Amino acid sequence: MLRRKAKVKFADAGRWLFTAEALEQATAAAVAAHRAHRLAGRAVHDVTCSVGTELAALVGRADGVVGSDVDEVRVAMARHNVGGDGSSVLLCRADALAPVTRGTTVVADPARRSGGRRTFDPRDYTPALDDLLDVYADRDLVVKCAPGIDFDQVRRLGFDGEIEVTSLGGGVREACLWSPGLTTRGVTRRATILDRAEEITDAEADDCPVAAPGRWIVDPDGAVVRAGLVRHYGARHGLWQLDPAIAYLSGDELPTGVRGFEVIAEFGLAERALRRELSARDVGALEILVRGVSVDPDELRTRLRLRGSARLSLVITRIGAGSASRTVVYLCRPSR
């Protein structure tokens, strides 16, 4: 059963050993490969190796791989999964907070569940993030975290390196902390979009103007939004914002490989008028995107009583602030 579930993360899941909890937290193979690429040529110690998903990606890229975990069953599973015969990966049972190597770059993926419930405070991770930062303060350190981690809290804990947010398959997969010795000078935030092999950082220009919509509206990848790099992304691709506080971008041309929404008409949020317009256009399938406005897409779609065969999109957003703010609805044709 676990091997069947693992197919969404691993191409060769049929040969792996898992526990349910280990599989749930396991890094998808493509994300682990990206991290291993950044660590190429280094000696790496995964101090929370679990069943070995990060180790498998590091083999052949890193210059020496060590894996350890406090759970001896998971160490045994990792030995099976990565072929840890002593030649490619050295494996041992050890506490992540009691270092057993010197001179290695440390990778940690602390557990983010306690008693079956997800924990959101990084001080409640196992091992706790503040403890990891303290124990490995003099080492190059990489820590995989939940994508929703509070960036400000991480800084308050003393972390002063890069926070990388990674997306795959249209979804944000993780936030990863890279200590200063592992990143480019001046970079504190990075968005990595693995589907398009694109990275953007806060060291790039962010001169992104605000203007009325052009031909296309673009909903940036979640990694860009989560990393706070919407303006940087817009500047790179010649786009502009519809509102300085909203993540939608617009332009007259779409960036290569990016899905966009071609603007057909603009409305206020008046459901009766929307219903008439959609009926006149024979719309039966309607994608609804919302930012900055309290609208439930599923409930609105039901109230619009769609009956046709055409497929269009609605982009609903807020323009302006305070008493000058207004809700705007753009009827669009998706690029794909």
Coordinates of N, CA, C and O in Angstrom, one line a residue, residues 162-321:
E162 N 19.8 31.9 3.6 CA 18.8 31.9 2.6 C 17.6 31.0 2.9 O 17.8 29.9 3.3
I163 N 16.4 31.5 2.6 CA 15.2 30.7 2.7 C 14.8 30.4 1.2 O 14.4 31.4 0.5
E164 N 14.8 29.2 0.8 CA 14.4 28.8 -0.5 C 13.0 28.1 -0.5 O 12.8 27.2 0.3
V165 N 12.1 28.6 -1.3 CA 10.8 28.0 -1.4 C 10.7 27.3 -2.8 O 11.0 27.9 -3.8
T166 N 10.4 26.0 -2.7 CA 10.4 25.1 -3.9 C 9.0 24.6 -4.3 O 8.3 24.2 -3.4
S167 N 8.7 24.7 -5.6 CA 7.4 24.2 -6.1 C 7.7 23.1 -7.1 O 8.7 23.1 -7.8
L168 N 6.7 22.1 -7.2 CA 6.8 21.0 -8.1 C 5.4 20.6 -8.4 O 4.6 20.5 -7.5
G169 N 5.1 20.4 -9.7 CA 3.8 20.0 -10.1 C 2.7 21.0 -9.8 O 1.5 20.6 -9.5
G170 N 3.0 22.3 -9.7 CA 2.0 23.3 -9.5 C 1.8 23.5 -8.0 O 1.0 24.4 -7.7
G171 N 2.5 22.8 -7.1 CA 2.3 23.0 -5.7 C 3.6 23.3 -5.0 O 4.6 22.9 -5.3
V172 N 3.5 24.2 -3.9 CA 4.6 24.5 -3.1 C 4.9 23.3 -2.2 O 4.1 22.8 -1.5
R173 N 6.2 22.8 -2.3 CA 6.5 21.5 -1.6 C 7.2 21.8 -0.2 O 7.0 21.0 0.7
E174 N 8.1 22.8 -0.2 CA 8.8 23.0 1.1 C 9.5 24.4 1.1 O 9.6 25.1 0.0
A175 N 9.9 24.8 2.3 CA 10.8 25.9 2.5 C 12.1 25.3 3.0 O 12.1 24.4 3.9
C176 N 13.3 25.7 2.5 CA 14.5 25.1 2.9 C 15.5 26.2 3.3 O 15.6 27.2 2.6
L177 N 16.1 26.0 4.5 CA 17.0 27.0 5.0 C 18.5 26.6 4.6 O 18.9 25.4 4.8
W178 N 19.2 27.5 4.0 CA 20.6 27.3 3.6 C 21.4 28.3 4.4 O 21.2 29.5 4.3
S179 N 22.4 27.8 5.2 CA 23.2 28.7 6.0 C 24.1 29.6 5.0 O 24.3 29.2 3.8
P180 N 24.6 30.7 5.5 CA 25.3 31.6 4.6 C 26.4 31.1 3.8 O 26.6 31.5 2.6
G181 N 27.1 30.0 4.2 CA 28.2 29.5 3.5 C 27.8 28.7 2.3 O 28.6 28.3 1.4
L182 N 26.4 28.5 2.1 CA 25.9 27.6 1.0 C 25.1 28.4 0.0 O 24.5 27.8 -0.9
T183 N 25.1 29.7 0.1 CA 24.3 30.5 -0.8 C 25.2 31.7 -1.4 O 26.3 31.9 -1.0
T184 N 24.6 32.4 -2.3 CA 25.2 33.5 -3.0 C 25.1 34.8 -2.1 O 24.1 35.0 -1.5
R185 N 26.2 35.5 -2.0 CA 26.2 36.7 -1.2 C 25.0 37.6 -1.6 O 24.8 37.9 -2.7
G186 N 24.3 38.1 -0.6 CA 23.2 39.0 -0.8 C 21.8 38.4 -1.1 O 20.8 39.1 -1.1
V187 N 21.8 37.0 -1.1 CA 20.5 36.3 -1.3 C 20.0 35.9 0.0 O 20.6 35.1 0.7
T188 N 18.8 36.3 0.3 CA 18.1 35.8 1.6 C 16.8 35.1 1.2 O 16.3 34.4 2.1
R189 N 16.3 35.2 0.0 CA 15.1 34.5 -0.4 C 15.2 34.1 -1.8 O 15.7 34.8 -2.7
R190 N 14.8 32.8 -2.1 CA 14.9 32.3 -3.4 C 13.6 31.5 -3.7 O 13.1 30.8 -2.8
A191 N 13.1 31.6 -4.9 CA 11.9 30.8 -5.3 C 12.5 29.9 -6.4 O 13.1 30.3 -7.4
T192 N 12.2 28.6 -6.3 CA 12.7 27.6 -7.3 C 11.4 26.9 -7.8 O 10.7 26.3 -7.1
I193 N 11.2 27.0 -9.2 CA 10.1 26.4 -9.8 C 10.7 25.2 -10.7 O 11.2 25.4 -11.8
L194 N 10.6 24.0 -10.1 CA 11.3 22.9 -10.7 C 10.6 22.5 -12.1 O 11.3 22.0 -13.0
D195 N 9.3 22.7 -12.2 CA 8.7 22.4 -13.5 C 9.2 23.2 -14.7 O 9.2 22.7 -15.8
R196 N 9.7 24.4 -14.4 CA 10.3 25.2 -15.5 C 11.8 25.4 -15.3 O 12.4 26.2 -16.1
A197 N 12.4 24.8 -14.3 CA 13.8 24.9 -14.1 C 14.2 26.4 -14.0 O 15.2 26.9 -14.5
E198 N 13.3 27.2 -13.2 CA 13.5 28.6 -13.0 C 13.7 28.9 -11.6 O 13.1 28.4 -10.7
E199 N 14.7 29.8 -11.3 CA 15.0 30.3 -10.0 C 15.0 31.8 -10.0 O 15.5 32.4 -11.0
I200 N 14.5 32.4 -8.9 CA 14.6 33.9 -8.8 C 14.9 34.2 -7.4 O 14.4 33.5 -6.5
T201 N 15.7 35.3 -7.2 CA 16.1 35.6 -5.8 C 15.8 37.1 -5.5 O 15.6 37.9 -6.5
D202 N 15.9 37.5 -4.2 CA 15.7 38.8 -3.8 C 16.9 39.7 -4.1 O 16.9 40.9 -3.9
A203 N 18.0 39.2 -4.7 CA 19.1 40.0 -5.2 C 18.9 40.6 -6.5 O 19.6 41.5 -7.0
E204 N 17.8 40.2 -7.2 CA 17.4 40.7 -8.5 C 16.6 42.0 -8.4 O 16.1 42.3 -7.3
A205 N 16.5 42.7 -9.5 CA 15.7 43.9 -9.5 C 14.3 43.7 -9.3 O 13.7 42.6 -9.6
D206 N 13.6 44.6 -8.6 CA 12.2 44.5 -8.3 C 11.4 45.7 -8.8 O 10.4 46.1 -8.2
D207 N 11.9 46.4 -9.9 CA 11.2 47.6 -10.4 C 10.0 47.2 -11.2 O 10.1 47.1 -12.4
C208 N 8.9 46.8 -10.5 CA 7.7 46.3 -11.2 C 6.6 47.4 -11.0 O 6.2 47.6 -9.9
P209 N 6.2 48.0 -12.1 CA 5.2 49.1 -11.9 C 3.8 48.5 -11.6 O 3.6 47.3 -11.6
V210 N 2.8 49.4 -11.3 CA 1.4 49.1 -11.1 C 0.6 49.8 -12.2 O 0.8 51.0 -12.4
A211 N -0.2 49.0 -12.9 CA -1.0 49.6 -14.0 C -2.3 48.7 -14.2 O -2.4 47.6 -13.6
A212 N -3.1 49.2 -15.1 CA -4.4 48.5 -15.5 C -4.0 47.2 -16.2 O -2.8 47.1 -16.8
P213 N -4.8 46.2 -16.3 CA -4.5 45.0 -17.0 C -4.2 45.2 -18.5 O -4.8 46.0 -19.1
G214 N -3.2 44.4 -18.9 CA -2.9 44.3 -20.4 C -3.7 43.2 -21.0 O -4.8 42.9 -20.5
R215 N -3.1 42.5 -21.9 CA -3.8 41.4 -22.6 C -4.0 40.2 -21.7 O -5.0 39.6 -21.7
W216 N -2.9 40.0 -20.9 CA -2.9 38.8 -20.0 C -2.8 39.1 -18.5 O -2.2 40.1 -18.2
I217 N -3.4 38.3 -17.7 CA -3.2 38.3 -16.3 C -2.5 37.0 -16.0 O -2.8 35.9 -16.5
V218 N -1.5 37.1 -15.1 CA -0.6 36.0 -14.7 C -0.8 35.8 -13.2 O -0.6 36.7 -12.4
D219 N -1.1 34.6 -12.8 CA -1.1 34.2 -11.3 C 0.3 33.5 -11.1 O 0.4 32.4 -11.5
P220 N 1.2 34.2 -10.5 CA 2.6 33.6 -10.3 C 2.6 32.3 -9.6 O 1.7 32.0 -8.7
D221 N 3.6 31.5 -9.9 CA 3.7 30.2 -9.2 C 3.8 30.4 -7.7 O 4.3 31.5 -7.2
G222 N 3.2 29.5 -6.9 CA 3.1 29.6 -5.5 C 4.5 29.8 -4.8 O 4.5 30.5 -3.8
A223 N 5.5 29.3 -5.4 CA 6.9 29.5 -4.7 C 7.3 30.9 -4.8 O 7.9 31.5 -3.9
V224 N 6.9 31.6 -5.9 CA 7.2 33.0 -6.1 C 6.5 33.9 -5.1 O 7.0 34.7 -4.4
V225 N 5.2 33.5 -4.9 CA 4.3 34.3 -4.0 C 4.8 34.0 -2.5 O 4.9 35.0 -1.8
R226 N 5.0 32.8 -2.2 CA 5.4 32.4 -0.8 C 6.7 33.0 -0.4 O 6.9 33.5 0.7
A227 N 7.6 33.1 -1.4 CA 9.0 33.7 -1.1 C 8.9 35.2 -1.1 O 10.0 35.9 -0.9
G228 N 7.8 35.9 -1.5 CA 7.7 37.3 -1.5 C 8.5 37.9 -2.6 O 9.0 39.0 -2.5
L229 N 8.5 37.2 -3.8 CA 9.3 37.7 -4.9 C 8.4 38.0 -6.1 O 8.9 37.9 -7.3
V230 N 7.2 38.4 -5.9 CA 6.3 38.7 -7.0 C 6.8 39.9 -7.9 O 6.8 39.8 -9.1
R231 N 7.3 40.9 -7.2 CA 7.8 42.1 -7.9 C 9.1 41.7 -8.7 O 9.3 42.2 -9.8
H232 N 9.9 40.9 -8.1 CA 11.1 40.5 -8.8 C 10.8 39.7 -10.0 O 11.4 39.8 -11.1
Y233 N 9.8 38.8 -9.9 CA 9.4 37.9 -11.0 C 8.8 38.8 -12.1 O 9.1 38.6 -13.3
G234 N 8.0 39.8 -11.7 CA 7.4 40.7 -12.7 C 8.4 41.5 -13.5 O 8.4 41.6 -14.7
A235 N 9.4 42.0 -12.7 CA 10.5 42.8 -13.4 C 11.3 41.9 -14.3 O 11.7 42.4 -15.4
R236 N 11.5 40.7 -14.0 CA 12.3 39.8 -14.9 C 11.6 39.5 -16.2 O 12.2 39.5 -17.3
H237 N 10.2 39.4 -16.1 CA 9.5 39.0 -17.3 C 8.7 40.2 -18.0 O 7.9 40.0 -18.8
G238 N 9.0 41.4 -17.5 CA 8.4 42.5 -18.2 C 6.9 42.7 -17.9 O 6.1 43.2 -18.7
L239 N 6.5 42.2 -16.7 CA 5.1 42.3 -16.3 C 4.9 43.4 -15.3 O 5.9 44.0 -14.8
W240 N 3.6 43.7 -14.9 CA 3.3 44.7 -13.9 C 2.2 44.2 -13.0 O 1.5 43.3 -13.3
Q241 N 2.1 44.9 -11.9 CA 1.1 44.5 -10.9 C -0.2 45.2 -11.1 O -0.2 46.4 -11.6
L242 N -1.3 44.6 -10.8 CA -2.6 45.2 -10.9 C -2.8 46.1 -9.7 O -3.6 47.1 -9.7
D243 N -2.2 45.7 -8.6 CA -2.3 46.4 -7.3 C -1.1 46.1 -6.5 O -0.6 44.9 -6.5
P244 N -0.5 47.0 -5.8 CA 0.8 46.8 -5.2 C 0.7 45.8 -4.0 O 1.8 45.2 -3.6
A245 N -0.5 45.5 -3.5 CA -0.6 44.6 -2.4 C -1.1 43.2 -2.8 O -1.4 42.3 -2.0
I246 N -1.4 43.0 -4.1 CA -2.0 41.8 -4.6 C -1.0 41.1 -5.6 O -0.3 41.7 -6.3
A247 N -1.0 39.7 -5.5 CA 0.1 39.0 -6.3 C -0.2 38.8 -7.7 O 0.7 38.3 -8.4
Y248 N -1.3 39.3 -8.3 CA -1.6 39.1 -9.7 C -0.7 40.0 -10.5 O -0.5 41.2 -10.1
L249 N -0.2 39.5 -11.6 CA 0.6 40.3 -12.6 C -0.1 40.4 -13.9 O -1.0 39.6 -14.2
S250 N 0.3 41.3 -14.7 CA -0.3 41.4 -16.1 C 0.8 41.8 -17.1 O 1.8 42.4 -16.7
G251 N 0.5 41.6 -18.3 CA 1.4 41.9 -19.4 C 0.7 41.7 -20.7 O -0.4 41.1 -20.8
D252 N 1.4 42.2 -21.8 CA 0.9 42.0 -23.1 C 1.4 40.7 -23.8 O 0.9 40.3 -24.8
E253 N 2.4 40.1 -23.2 CA 2.9 38.8 -23.6 C 3.1 37.9 -22.4 O 3.5 38.4 -21.4
L254 N 2.9 36.6 -22.6 CA 3.1 35.6 -21.6 C 4.6 35.2 -21.6 O 5.2 34.9 -22.6
P255 N 5.2 35.1 -20.4 CA 6.5 34.4 -20.3 C 6.4 33.0 -20.8 O 5.4 32.3 -20.7
T256 N 7.5 32.5 -21.4 CA 7.5 31.2 -22.0 C 7.2 30.1 -21.0 O 7.7 30.1 -19.9
G257 N 6.2 29.3 -21.4 CA 5.9 28.2 -20.5 C 4.9 28.5 -19.4 O 4.6 27.6 -18.6
V258 N 4.5 29.7 -19.3 CA 3.7 30.2 -18.2 C 2.2 30.2 -18.6 O 1.9 30.7 -19.7
R259 N 1.3 29.7 -17.8 CA -0.1 29.7 -18.0 C -0.6 31.1 -17.7 O -0.3 31.7 -16.6
G260 N -1.5 31.7 -18.5 CA -2.0 33.0 -18.3 C -3.5 33.0 -18.6 O -4.1 32.1 -19.1
F261 N -4.1 34.2 -18.4 CA -5.6 34.4 -18.6 C -5.8 35.6 -19.4 O -5.5 36.7 -19.0
E262 N -6.3 35.4 -20.6 CA -6.5 36.5 -21.6 C -7.8 37.3 -21.2 O -8.9 36.7 -21.2
V263 N -7.7 38.5 -21.0 CA -8.8 39.3 -20.5 C -9.8 39.6 -21.6 O -9.5 40.1 -22.7
I264 N -11.0 39.2 -21.4 CA -12.1 39.4 -22.3 C -13.0 40.6 -21.9 O -13.4 41.4 -22.7
A265 N -13.3 40.7 -20.6 CA -14.2 41.7 -20.1 C -13.9 42.0 -18.7 O -13.4 41.1 -18.0
E266 N -14.3 43.1 -18.2 CA -14.2 43.5 -16.7 C -15.5 43.9 -16.1 O -16.3 44.6 -16.8
F267 N -15.8 43.4 -14.9 CA -17.1 43.6 -14.3 C -16.8 44.0 -12.8 O -15.7 43.8 -12.3
G268 N -17.9 44.5 -12.2 CA -17.9 44.5 -10.7 C -18.4 43.1 -10.2 O -18.9 42.3 -11.1
L269 N -18.4 42.9 -8.9 CA -18.9 41.6 -8.4 C -20.4 41.7 -8.2 O -21.0 41.8 -7.1
A270 N -21.1 41.7 -9.4 CA -22.6 41.7 -9.4 C -23.1 40.4 -10.0 O -22.9 40.2 -11.2
E271 N -23.5 39.5 -9.2 CA -23.8 38.1 -9.6 C -24.8 38.0 -10.7 O -24.7 37.2 -11.6
R272 N -25.8 38.9 -10.6 CA -26.9 38.8 -11.7 C -26.3 39.2 -13.0 O -26.6 38.5 -14.0
A273 N -25.5 40.2 -13.1 CA -24.9 40.6 -14.3 C -23.9 39.5 -14.8 O -23.8 39.3 -16.0
L274 N -23.2 39.0 -13.9 CA -22.2 37.9 -14.3 C -23.0 36.7 -14.8 O -22.6 36.1 -15.8
R275 N -24.1 36.4 -14.2 CA -24.9 35.2 -14.6 C -25.4 35.4 -16.1 O -25.3 34.5 -16.9
R276 N -25.8 36.6 -16.4 CA -26.3 36.9 -17.7 C -25.2 36.8 -18.7 O -25.3 36.3 -19.8
E277 N -24.0 37.4 -18.4 CA -22.9 37.4 -19.3 C -22.4 36.0 -19.6 O -22.1 35.6 -20.7
L278 N -22.3 35.2 -18.6 CA -21.8 33.8 -18.7 C -22.8 33.0 -19.5 O -22.4 32.1 -20.3
S279 N -24.1 33.2 -19.3 CA -25.1 32.5 -20.1 C -25.1 32.9 -21.5 O -25.2 32.0 -22.4
A280 N -24.9 34.2 -21.8 CA -24.8 34.7 -23.2 C -23.6 34.1 -23.9 O -23.6 33.9 -25.1
R281 N -22.5 33.8 -23.2 CA -21.3 33.2 -23.8 C -21.3 31.6 -23.7 O -20.3 31.0 -24.0
D282 N -22.4 31.0 -23.2 CA -22.6 29.6 -23.2 C -21.6 28.9 -22.3 O -21.0 27.8 -22.7
V283 N -21.2 29.5 -21.2 CA -20.2 29.0 -20.3 C -20.8 27.9 -19.4 O -21.8 28.1 -18.8
G284 N -20.1 26.7 -19.5 CA -20.5 25.6 -18.6 C -19.4 25.2 -17.6 O -19.7 24.6 -16.6
A285 N -18.2 25.5 -17.9 CA -17.1 25.2 -17.0 C -16.3 26.5 -16.7 O -15.9 27.2 -17.6
L286 N -16.2 26.8 -15.4 CA -15.7 28.1 -15.0 C -14.6 27.9 -13.9 O -14.9 27.5 -12.8
E287 N -13.4 28.3 -14.2 CA -12.3 28.3 -13.2 C -12.4 29.7 -12.5 O -12.5 30.7 -13.2
I288 N -12.3 29.7 -11.2 CA -12.4 31.0 -10.5 C -11.2 31.1 -9.6 O -10.9 30.3 -8.8
L289 N -10.4 32.2 -9.8 CA -9.2 32.5 -9.0 C -9.6 33.8 -8.2 O -10.1 34.7 -8.7
V290 N -9.2 33.7 -6.9 CA -9.5 34.8 -6.0 C -8.3 35.3 -5.2 O -7.6 34.4 -4.7
R291 N -8.0 36.6 -5.1 CA -7.0 37.1 -4.2 C -7.5 38.4 -3.7 O -8.0 39.3 -4.4
G292 N -7.4 38.6 -2.3 CA -7.7 39.8 -1.7 C -9.2 40.1 -1.4 O -9.5 41.2 -1.0
V293 N -10.0 39.1 -1.8 CA -11.5 39.3 -1.6 C -12.0 38.0 -0.9 O -11.6 36.9 -1.2
S294 N -13.0 38.2 -0.1 CA -13.6 37.1 0.6 C -14.7 36.5 -0.2 O -15.9 36.8 -0.1
V295 N -14.3 35.6 -1.2 CA -15.3 34.9 -2.1 C -14.9 33.5 -2.1 O -13.8 33.1 -2.3
D296 N -15.9 32.6 -1.9 CA -15.7 31.2 -2.0 C -16.0 30.8 -3.4 O -17.1 30.8 -3.9
P297 N -15.0 30.3 -4.2 CA -15.1 30.0 -5.6 C -16.2 28.9 -5.8 O -17.0 29.0 -6.8
D298 N -16.2 27.9 -5.0 CA -17.2 26.8 -5.2 C -18.6 27.3 -5.0 O -19.6 27.0 -5.8
E299 N -18.9 28.1 -3.9 CA -20.2 28.6 -3.7 C -20.6 29.6 -4.8 O -21.8 29.6 -5.2
L300 N -19.7 30.4 -5.2 CA -20.1 31.4 -6.3 C -20.4 30.6 -7.6 O -21.4 30.9 -8.3
R301 N -19.6 29.6 -7.9 CA -19.8 28.8 -9.1 C -21.2 28.2 -9.1 O -21.9 28.2 -10.1
T302 N -21.6 27.7 -8.0 CA -23.0 27.1 -7.8 C -24.1 28.2 -8.1 O -25.0 27.9 -8.8
R303 N -23.9 29.3 -7.5 CA -24.9 30.4 -7.6 C -25.0 30.9 -9.0 O -26.0 31.4 -9.4
L304 N -23.9 30.8 -9.8 CA -24.0 31.3 -11.2 C -24.7 30.4 -12.1 O -25.0 30.8 -13.3
R305 N -25.1 29.2 -11.7 CA -25.9 28.3 -12.4 C -25.5 28.1 -13.9 O -26.2 28.4 -14.8
L306 N -24.3 27.6 -14.1 CA -23.7 27.4 -15.4 C -24.4 26.3 -16.2 O -24.7 25.2 -15.6
R307 N -24.7 26.5 -17.5 CA -25.5 25.5 -18.2 C -24.8 25.2 -19.6 O -25.2 24.2 -20.3
G308 N -23.9 26.0 -20.0 CA -23.4 25.8 -21.4 C -22.3 24.8 -21.6 O -22.0 23.9 -20.7
S309 N -21.5 25.0 -22.7 CA -20.4 24.1 -23.0 C -19.0 24.7 -23.1 O -18.0 24.0 -23.1
A310 N -19.0 26.1 -23.1 CA -17.7 26.8 -23.2 C -17.0 26.8 -21.9 O -17.6 26.6 -20.8
R311 N -15.7 26.9 -21.9 CA -14.8 26.9 -20.7 C -14.1 28.3 -20.6 O -13.3 28.6 -21.5
L312 N -14.3 29.0 -19.6 CA -13.7 30.3 -19.3 C -13.2 30.4 -17.9 O -13.4 29.4 -17.1
S313 N -12.6 31.5 -17.5 CA -12.1 31.7 -16.2 C -12.5 33.1 -15.7 O -12.7 34.0 -16.4
L314 N -12.7 33.2 -14.3 CA -12.9 34.4 -13.7 C -11.7 34.7 -12.8 O -11.3 33.8 -12.0
V315 N -11.1 35.9 -12.8 CA -10.1 36.4 -11.9 C -10.7 37.5 -11.1 O -11.1 38.5 -11.6
I316 N -10.9 37.2 -9.8 CA -11.5 38.2 -8.9 C -10.5 38.7 -7.9 O -9.7 37.9 -7.3
T317 N -10.4 40.0 -7.8 CA -9.4 40.6 -7.0 C -9.8 42.0 -6.4 O -10.9 42.5 -6.9
R318 N -9.1 42.5 -5.5 CA -9.3 43.8 -5.0 C -8.3 44.8 -5.6 O -7.1 44.5 -5.7
I319 N -8.8 45.9 -6.0 CA -8.0 47.0 -6.5 C -8.1 48.2 -5.6 O -9.2 48.6 -5.3
G320 N -7.0 48.8 -5.1 CA -7.0 49.9 -4.3 C -7.1 49.5 -2.8 O -7.2 48.4 -2.5
A321 N -7.0 50.5 -1.9 CA -6.9 50.3 -0.5 C -7.9 51.2 0.2 O -8.3 52.2 -0.3

